[in-house]
mmCIF file of C-alpha atoms in Angstrom:
data_model
loop_
_atom_site.group_PDB
_atom_site.id
_atom_site.type_symbol
_atom_site.label_atom_id
_atom_site.label_comp_id
_atom_site.label_asym_id
_atom_site.label_seq_id
_atom_site.Cartn_x
_atom_site.Cartn_y
_atom_site.Cartn_z
ATOM 1 C CA MET A 1 61.590 51.088 19.805
ATOM 2 C CA PRO A 2 58.585 53.420 19.418
ATOM 3 C CA ARG A 3 57.432 54.154 15.907
ATOM 4 C CA ARG A 4 58.398 57.557 14.579
ATOM 5 C CA ARG A 5 55.273 59.615 13.978
ATOM 6 C CA GLY A 6 56.706 62.379 11.821
ATOM 7 C CA ARG A 7 56.789 66.134 12.300
ATOM 8 C CA PRO A 8 53.766 67.481 14.223
ATOM 9 C CA MET A 9 51.398 69.773 12.363
ATOM 10 C CA ALA A 10 50.877 73.383 13.322
ATOM 11 C CA PRO A 11 47.938 74.052 15.676
ATOM 12 C CA VAL A 12 44.525 74.624 14.104
ATOM 13 C CA LEU A 13 43.900 78.376 14.179
ATOM 14 C CA THR A 14 40.086 78.171 14.432
ATOM 15 C CA PRO A 15 39.365 74.925 16.322
ATOM 16 C CA ASN A 16 35.839 75.874 17.394
ATOM 17 C CA HIS A 17 34.146 76.496 14.064
ATOM 18 C CA GLY A 18 34.277 76.022 10.302
ATOM 19 C CA ALA A 19 37.102 74.215 8.577
ATOM 20 C CA GLY A 20 39.166 74.383 11.759
ATOM 21 C CA ARG A 21 36.672 72.348 13.750
ATOM 22 C CA LEU A 22 36.464 69.778 10.976
ATOM 23 C CA ALA A 23 40.270 69.535 10.840
ATOM 24 C CA LEU A 24 40.504 69.035 14.597
ATOM 25 C CA GLU A 25 37.989 66.177 14.494
ATOM 26 C CA LEU A 26 39.911 64.568 11.630
ATOM 27 C CA ARG A 27 43.121 64.710 13.660
ATOM 28 C CA ARG A 28 41.404 63.187 16.689
ATOM 29 C CA ALA A 29 39.876 60.385 14.638
ATOM 30 C CA ARG A 30 43.241 59.540 13.062
ATOM 31 C CA SER A 31 44.893 59.572 16.491
ATOM 32 C CA ARG A 32 42.284 57.157 17.870
ATOM 33 C CA ARG A 33 43.188 54.740 15.074
ATOM 34 C CA ASP A 34 46.903 55.252 15.848
ATOM 35 C CA LEU A 35 47.662 56.139 12.244
ATOM 36 C CA SER A 36 50.336 58.461 10.945
ATOM 37 C CA ARG A 37 49.430 60.855 8.149
ATOM 38 C CA PRO A 38 51.396 58.812 5.561
ATOM 39 C CA GLU A 39 49.618 55.641 6.732
ATOM 40 C CA LEU A 40 46.221 57.301 6.425
ATOM 41 C CA ALA A 41 47.088 58.647 2.967
ATOM 42 C CA HIS A 42 48.012 55.115 1.859
ATOM 43 C CA LYS A 43 44.799 53.625 3.242
ATOM 44 C CA ILE A 44 42.546 56.119 1.445
ATOM 45 C CA GLY A 45 44.583 55.989 -1.764
ATOM 46 C CA ARG A 46 45.464 59.683 -1.822
ATOM 47 C CA SER A 47 48.548 61.837 -1.445
ATOM 48 C CA LEU A 48 50.077 62.887 1.862
ATOM 49 C CA THR A 49 49.496 66.507 0.820
ATOM 50 C CA THR A 50 45.752 65.833 0.627
ATOM 51 C CA VAL A 51 45.672 64.525 4.207
ATOM 52 C CA GLN A 52 47.799 67.420 5.450
ATOM 53 C CA ARG A 53 45.516 69.919 3.716
ATOM 54 C CA ALA A 54 42.424 68.314 5.237
ATOM 55 C CA GLU A 55 43.939 68.488 8.732
ATOM 56 C CA ALA A 56 45.296 72.024 8.343
ATOM 57 C CA GLY A 57 41.900 73.682 8.805
ATOM 58 C CA ARG A 58 42.429 76.522 6.353
ATOM 59 C CA ILE A 59 39.871 75.502 3.700
ATOM 60 C CA ARG A 60 37.094 72.937 3.422
ATOM 61 C CA PRO A 61 38.415 69.772 1.719
ATOM 62 C CA PRO A 62 36.376 67.967 -0.969
ATOM 63 C CA TRP A 63 33.674 65.692 0.435
ATOM 64 C CA PRO A 64 35.108 62.454 -1.078
ATOM 65 C CA VAL A 65 38.310 63.036 0.928
ATOM 66 C CA ILE A 66 36.356 63.497 4.172
ATOM 67 C CA ARG A 67 34.173 60.482 3.367
ATOM 68 C CA ASP A 68 37.208 58.236 2.876
ATOM 69 C CA ILE A 69 38.998 59.484 6.008
ATOM 70 C CA ALA A 70 35.830 59.006 8.059
ATOM 71 C CA ALA A 71 35.472 55.419 6.833
ATOM 72 C CA VAL A 72 39.081 54.489 7.631
ATOM 73 C CA CYS A 73 39.164 56.272 11.004
ATOM 74 C CA GLY A 74 35.779 55.047 12.211
ATOM 75 C CA MET A 75 34.040 58.426 12.287
ATOM 76 C CA ASP A 76 30.263 58.556 12.145
ATOM 77 C CA LEU A 77 29.531 59.447 8.527
ATOM 78 C CA ASP A 78 26.539 61.679 9.323
ATOM 79 C CA THR A 79 28.585 63.616 11.878
ATOM 80 C CA ALA A 80 31.465 63.966 9.431
ATOM 81 C CA GLU A 81 29.119 65.252 6.717
ATOM 82 C CA ASP A 82 27.540 67.742 9.125
ATOM 83 C CA LEU A 83 30.970 69.095 10.100
ATOM 84 C CA TRP A 84 31.949 69.267 6.441
ATOM 85 C CA ARG A 85 28.838 71.257 5.500
ATOM 86 C CA LYS A 86 29.353 73.660 8.396
ATOM 87 C CA ALA A 87 32.973 74.138 7.311
ATOM 88 C CA GLY A 88 31.696 76.263 4.427
ATOM 89 C CA ARG A 89 33.560 76.924 1.238
ATOM 90 C CA PRO A 90 36.728 78.821 0.334
ATOM 91 C CA GLY A 91 35.846 82.481 0.526
ATOM 92 C CA ARG A 92 38.454 83.997 -1.757
ATOM 93 C CA THR A 93 36.435 83.517 -4.921
ATOM 94 C CA ARG A 94 32.924 82.461 -5.753
ATOM 95 C CA ARG A 95 32.722 78.871 -6.875
ATOM 96 C CA THR A 96 31.722 78.083 -10.428
ATOM 97 C CA GLU A 97 28.048 77.298 -10.929
ATOM 98 C CA ALA A 98 27.864 73.737 -12.215
ATOM 99 C CA PRO A 99 25.218 71.011 -12.423
ATOM 100 C CA LEU A 100 25.372 67.731 -10.562
ATOM 101 C CA LEU A 101 27.540 65.244 -12.403
ATOM 102 C CA SER A 102 24.484 63.076 -13.095
ATOM 103 C CA LEU A 103 22.786 66.045 -14.813
ATOM 104 C CA VAL A 104 25.610 66.898 -17.233
ATOM 105 C CA ARG A 105 24.226 66.999 -20.777
ATOM 106 C CA THR A 106 26.290 69.489 -22.808
ATOM 107 C CA PRO A 107 29.978 70.344 -23.339
ATOM 108 C CA GLY A 108 29.346 73.506 -21.312
ATOM 109 C CA ASP A 109 28.008 71.456 -18.403
ATOM 110 C CA LEU A 110 31.051 69.210 -18.519
ATOM 111 C CA ALA A 111 33.443 72.169 -18.639
ATOM 112 C CA ALA A 112 31.750 73.650 -15.566
ATOM 113 C CA VAL A 113 31.961 70.475 -13.466
ATOM 114 C CA LEU A 114 35.609 70.024 -14.466
ATOM 115 C CA ARG A 115 36.415 73.489 -13.166
ATOM 116 C CA ARG A 116 34.453 72.779 -9.986
ATOM 117 C CA ALA A 117 36.510 69.625 -9.454
ATOM 118 C CA TRP A 118 39.610 71.823 -9.477
ATOM 119 C CA GLU A 119 38.026 74.315 -7.059
ATOM 120 C CA ASP A 120 36.817 71.558 -4.721
ATOM 121 C CA ASP A 121 40.396 70.270 -4.525
ATOM 122 C CA GLY A 122 41.558 73.614 -3.175
ATOM 123 C CA ALA A 123 42.636 75.056 -6.542
ATOM 124 C CA PRO A 124 45.976 73.205 -6.903
ATOM 125 C CA SER A 125 48.715 74.842 -8.952
ATOM 126 C CA LEU A 126 49.411 73.789 -12.534
ATOM 127 C CA ARG A 127 52.755 72.370 -11.406
ATOM 128 C CA THR A 128 50.986 70.203 -8.822
ATOM 129 C CA MET A 129 48.395 69.037 -11.349
ATOM 130 C CA GLU A 130 51.070 68.062 -13.852
ATOM 131 C CA ALA A 131 53.028 66.138 -11.205
ATOM 132 C CA ARG A 132 49.973 64.229 -9.986
ATOM 133 C CA ALA A 133 48.985 63.182 -13.501
ATOM 134 C CA GLU A 134 52.562 62.173 -14.312
ATOM 135 C CA ARG A 135 52.586 59.610 -11.493
ATOM 136 C CA LEU A 136 49.841 57.625 -13.273
ATOM 137 C CA ALA A 137 50.691 58.637 -16.845
ATOM 138 C CA ARG A 138 51.446 55.034 -17.845
ATOM 139 C CA THR A 139 47.986 53.965 -16.680
ATOM 140 C CA TYR A 140 46.034 56.906 -18.086
ATOM 141 C CA ALA A 141 47.810 59.788 -19.851
ATOM 142 C CA PRO A 142 50.146 62.695 -19.071
ATOM 143 C CA LEU A 143 48.689 66.155 -18.562
ATOM 144 C CA SER A 144 50.765 69.197 -19.454
ATOM 145 C CA ARG A 145 50.394 72.447 -17.540
ATOM 146 C CA MET A 146 49.043 74.150 -20.643
ATOM 147 C CA SER A 147 46.375 71.476 -21.140
ATOM 148 C CA ALA A 148 45.454 71.613 -17.458
ATOM 149 C CA TRP A 149 45.110 75.397 -17.657
ATOM 150 C CA ARG A 150 43.034 75.328 -20.842
ATOM 151 C CA ILE A 151 40.663 72.673 -19.481
ATOM 152 C CA ARG A 152 40.391 74.442 -16.138
ATOM 153 C CA GLU A 153 39.636 77.777 -17.801
ATOM 154 C CA ARG A 154 37.132 76.142 -20.192
ATOM 155 C CA LYS A 155 39.148 77.083 -23.279
ATOM 156 C CA GLN A 156 39.696 73.494 -24.454
ATOM 157 C CA THR A 157 37.496 70.426 -24.697
ATOM 158 C CA LEU A 158 38.843 67.059 -23.650
ATOM 159 C CA SER A 159 40.649 65.231 -26.425
ATOM 160 C CA SER A 160 40.049 61.718 -25.072
ATOM 161 C CA LEU A 161 38.669 59.692 -22.202
ATOM 162 C CA HIS A 162 42.198 59.134 -20.916
ATOM 163 C CA GLN A 163 42.768 62.897 -20.819
ATOM 164 C CA LEU A 164 39.624 63.171 -18.694
ATOM 165 C CA TYR A 165 41.066 60.592 -16.311
ATOM 166 C CA ALA A 166 44.407 62.437 -16.207
ATOM 167 C CA TYR A 167 42.643 65.695 -15.310
ATOM 168 C CA LEU A 168 40.626 63.951 -12.589
ATOM 169 C CA ILE A 169 43.819 62.434 -11.165
ATOM 170 C CA ALA A 170 45.317 65.942 -11.177
ATOM 171 C CA CYS A 171 42.323 67.142 -9.116
ATOM 172 C CA GLU A 172 42.498 64.077 -6.830
ATOM 173 C CA VAL A 173 39.052 62.805 -7.752
ATOM 174 C CA ALA A 174 38.595 59.280 -6.384
ATOM 175 C CA GLU A 175 39.102 56.614 -9.057
ATOM 176 C CA GLU A 176 35.939 54.781 -7.996
ATOM 177 C CA ASP A 177 34.055 57.875 -9.229
ATOM 178 C CA PHE A 178 35.559 57.620 -12.729
ATOM 179 C CA PRO A 179 32.660 55.612 -14.243
ATOM 180 C CA ALA A 180 30.204 58.407 -13.376
ATOM 181 C CA TRP A 181 32.545 60.954 -14.983
ATOM 182 C CA GLU A 182 32.922 58.774 -18.069
ATOM 183 C CA GLN A 183 29.128 58.637 -18.431
ATOM 184 C CA ALA A 184 28.919 62.429 -18.105
ATOM 185 C CA TRP A 185 31.654 62.792 -20.736
ATOM 186 C CA ARG A 186 29.677 60.640 -23.161
ATOM 187 C CA ARG A 187 26.380 62.411 -22.462
ATOM 188 C CA ALA A 188 28.103 65.697 -23.262
ATOM 189 C CA GLY A 189 28.639 64.450 -26.806
ATOM 190 C CA HIS A 190 32.181 63.091 -26.599
ATOM 191 C CA HIS A 191 33.210 59.727 -27.921
ATOM 192 C CA GLU A 192 36.324 57.838 -28.896
ATOM 193 C CA GLU A 193 36.681 56.163 -32.243
ATOM 194 C CA ARG A 194 37.097 52.433 -31.908
ATOM 195 C CA SER A 195 38.112 49.888 -34.483
ATOM 196 C CA PRO A 196 35.047 48.061 -35.800
ATOM 197 C CA ARG A 197 34.674 44.630 -34.296
ATOM 198 C CA PRO A 198 34.216 41.651 -36.593
ATOM 199 C CA ALA A 199 30.687 40.278 -36.756
ATOM 200 C CA ALA A 200 30.061 37.464 -34.317
ATOM 201 C CA ARG A 201 30.135 34.019 -35.847
ATOM 202 C CA ALA A 202 27.284 31.592 -35.327
ATOM 203 C CA GLY A 203 27.715 29.758 -32.049
ATOM 204 C CA GLN A 204 30.109 32.384 -30.631
ATOM 205 C CA ARG A 205 29.579 33.074 -26.904
ATOM 206 C CA ARG A 206 27.611 36.191 -25.999
ATOM 207 C CA THR A 207 29.331 39.485 -25.305
ATOM 208 C CA THR A 208 29.804 40.253 -21.624
ATOM 209 C CA SER A 209 27.940 43.383 -20.523
ATOM 210 C CA LEU A 210 29.771 46.179 -18.730
ATOM 211 C CA ASP A 211 27.728 45.765 -15.532
ATOM 212 C CA ARG A 212 28.188 42.000 -15.460
ATOM 213 C CA ALA A 213 31.929 42.232 -16.110
ATOM 214 C CA ALA A 214 32.346 44.799 -13.332
ATOM 215 C CA ALA A 215 30.356 42.605 -10.927
ATOM 216 C CA LEU A 216 32.548 39.597 -11.708
ATOM 217 C CA MET A 217 35.708 41.664 -11.224
ATOM 218 C CA ARG A 218 34.459 42.781 -7.809
ATOM 219 C CA GLN A 219 33.652 39.158 -6.961
ATOM 220 C CA ALA A 220 37.295 38.365 -7.735
ATOM 221 C CA GLY A 221 38.507 41.124 -5.397
ATOM 222 C CA LEU A 222 39.241 43.787 -8.021
ATOM 223 C CA LEU A 223 37.729 47.268 -8.323
ATOM 224 C CA PRO A 224 37.507 48.412 -11.985
ATOM 225 C CA CYS A 225 38.601 52.020 -12.579
ATOM 226 C CA GLU A 226 37.445 52.411 -16.184
ATOM 227 C CA PRO A 227 34.705 51.074 -18.474
ATOM 228 C CA PHE A 228 34.893 47.434 -19.593
ATOM 229 C CA PRO A 229 37.276 47.358 -22.612
ATOM 230 C CA GLY A 230 36.620 43.781 -23.712
ATOM 231 C CA ARG A 231 37.551 40.276 -22.623
ATOM 232 C CA HIS A 232 41.135 40.321 -23.895
ATOM 233 C CA THR A 233 42.112 43.998 -23.455
ATOM 234 C CA PRO A 234 44.006 45.029 -20.283
ATOM 235 C CA TRP A 235 41.596 46.605 -17.779
ATOM 236 C CA THR A 236 42.748 48.998 -15.040
ATOM 237 C CA ALA A 237 41.565 47.817 -11.620
ATOM 238 C CA ARG A 238 42.547 48.221 -7.967
ATOM 239 C CA CYS A 239 43.435 45.179 -5.881
ATOM 240 C CA ARG A 240 41.308 45.057 -2.714
ATOM 241 C CA SER A 241 44.154 43.355 -0.866
ATOM 242 C CA CYS A 242 46.967 45.890 -1.371
ATOM 243 C CA GLY A 243 45.099 48.850 -2.860
ATOM 244 C CA LYS A 244 47.428 49.109 -5.869
ATOM 245 C CA LEU A 245 46.378 49.716 -9.475
ATOM 246 C CA SER A 246 47.308 47.161 -12.119
ATOM 247 C CA ARG A 247 46.090 46.013 -15.529
ATOM 248 C CA TYR A 248 44.219 42.722 -15.863
ATOM 249 C CA LYS A 249 42.714 40.891 -18.815
ATOM 250 C CA PHE A 250 39.144 39.922 -17.979
ATOM 251 C CA SER A 251 39.598 36.542 -19.667
ATOM 252 C CA GLN A 252 42.508 35.776 -17.306
ATOM 253 C CA VAL A 253 40.533 36.863 -14.240
ATOM 254 C CA LEU A 254 37.804 34.398 -15.221
ATOM 255 C CA GLU A 255 40.401 31.628 -15.320
ATOM 256 C CA GLY A 256 42.237 32.785 -12.192
ATOM 257 C CA THR A 257 45.137 35.223 -11.853
ATOM 258 C CA SER A 258 46.975 37.148 -9.124
ATOM 259 C CA CYS A 259 47.976 40.705 -8.250
ATOM 260 C CA PRO A 260 51.398 41.541 -9.753
ATOM 261 C CA VAL A 261 52.187 43.645 -6.655
ATOM 262 C CA CYS A 262 51.087 41.605 -3.614
ATOM 263 C CA HIS A 263 50.441 38.281 -5.424
ATOM 264 C CA HIS A 264 46.995 37.951 -3.851
ATOM 265 C CA PRO A 265 44.941 35.478 -5.924
ATOM 266 C CA HIS A 266 42.005 36.803 -7.934
ATOM 267 C CA ALA A 267 39.475 34.367 -9.330
ATOM 268 C CA VAL A 268 35.766 34.283 -10.124
ATOM 269 C CA LEU A 269 34.082 31.589 -8.039
ATOM 270 C CA TYR A 270 31.054 31.283 -10.316
ATOM 271 C CA ALA A 271 30.631 33.176 -13.568
ATOM 272 C CA GLY A 272 27.225 31.819 -14.492
ATOM 273 C CA PRO A 273 25.942 30.525 -17.824
ATOM 274 C CA GLU A 274 26.864 33.671 -19.782
ATOM 275 C CA GLU A 275 30.571 32.912 -19.371
ATOM 276 C CA VAL A 276 30.413 29.162 -19.936
#
């Protein structure tokens, strides 16, 4: 019995230029891979609405969405980027002037890039933002419509790193980009109070660095989605096998553990002398 492909999308209104041409190429690439829109959404770790919006051809989608679709569907990345640039930007309002994320230095810079993230996602409604954040509220934090509006309109600073993550989820920013956002948040003068750690005793093993811990997690088949919290604190990471987010203790990954969703084993083959 043939697989049901779902309801066909409406024709692209401007298939020869701009966002319409980009959308048409995205549809063709997905068709060549014989993927449905829900299947593609699952593979790139985004919502079905995001894929539908990208293929509708009404506005230019955010580049990370196009990048991920191109990778899954086998599109040439340079060609995809060229089509994306030629697709232009939404013309209803002028986009907020904001620095590159790597150049954020002040609270004002951070507020500007947060608003741009919302604009680059096609200016989703407050209801949509709240619903997106709610789906991962247990991993990060909930985001009320009022908080989303105040952050978007630059009337409120972020109260915590988890609220930053919730806002980024609401704007469908890729989770692999979260570390760069966290660094920008800290450069802008934000910090979270942490309980003081007891002084290390003589002979105690050395503290694992963030970069080294992340490298070992990747070696074990896990993609960290937040800064290293410590050896024995649950760490949010995505399983490379099934693509699902779960929480893992780094100490258990070093010893060998498995994904709670697909049960794929995760273990570090060689940790090196620092973890002996």
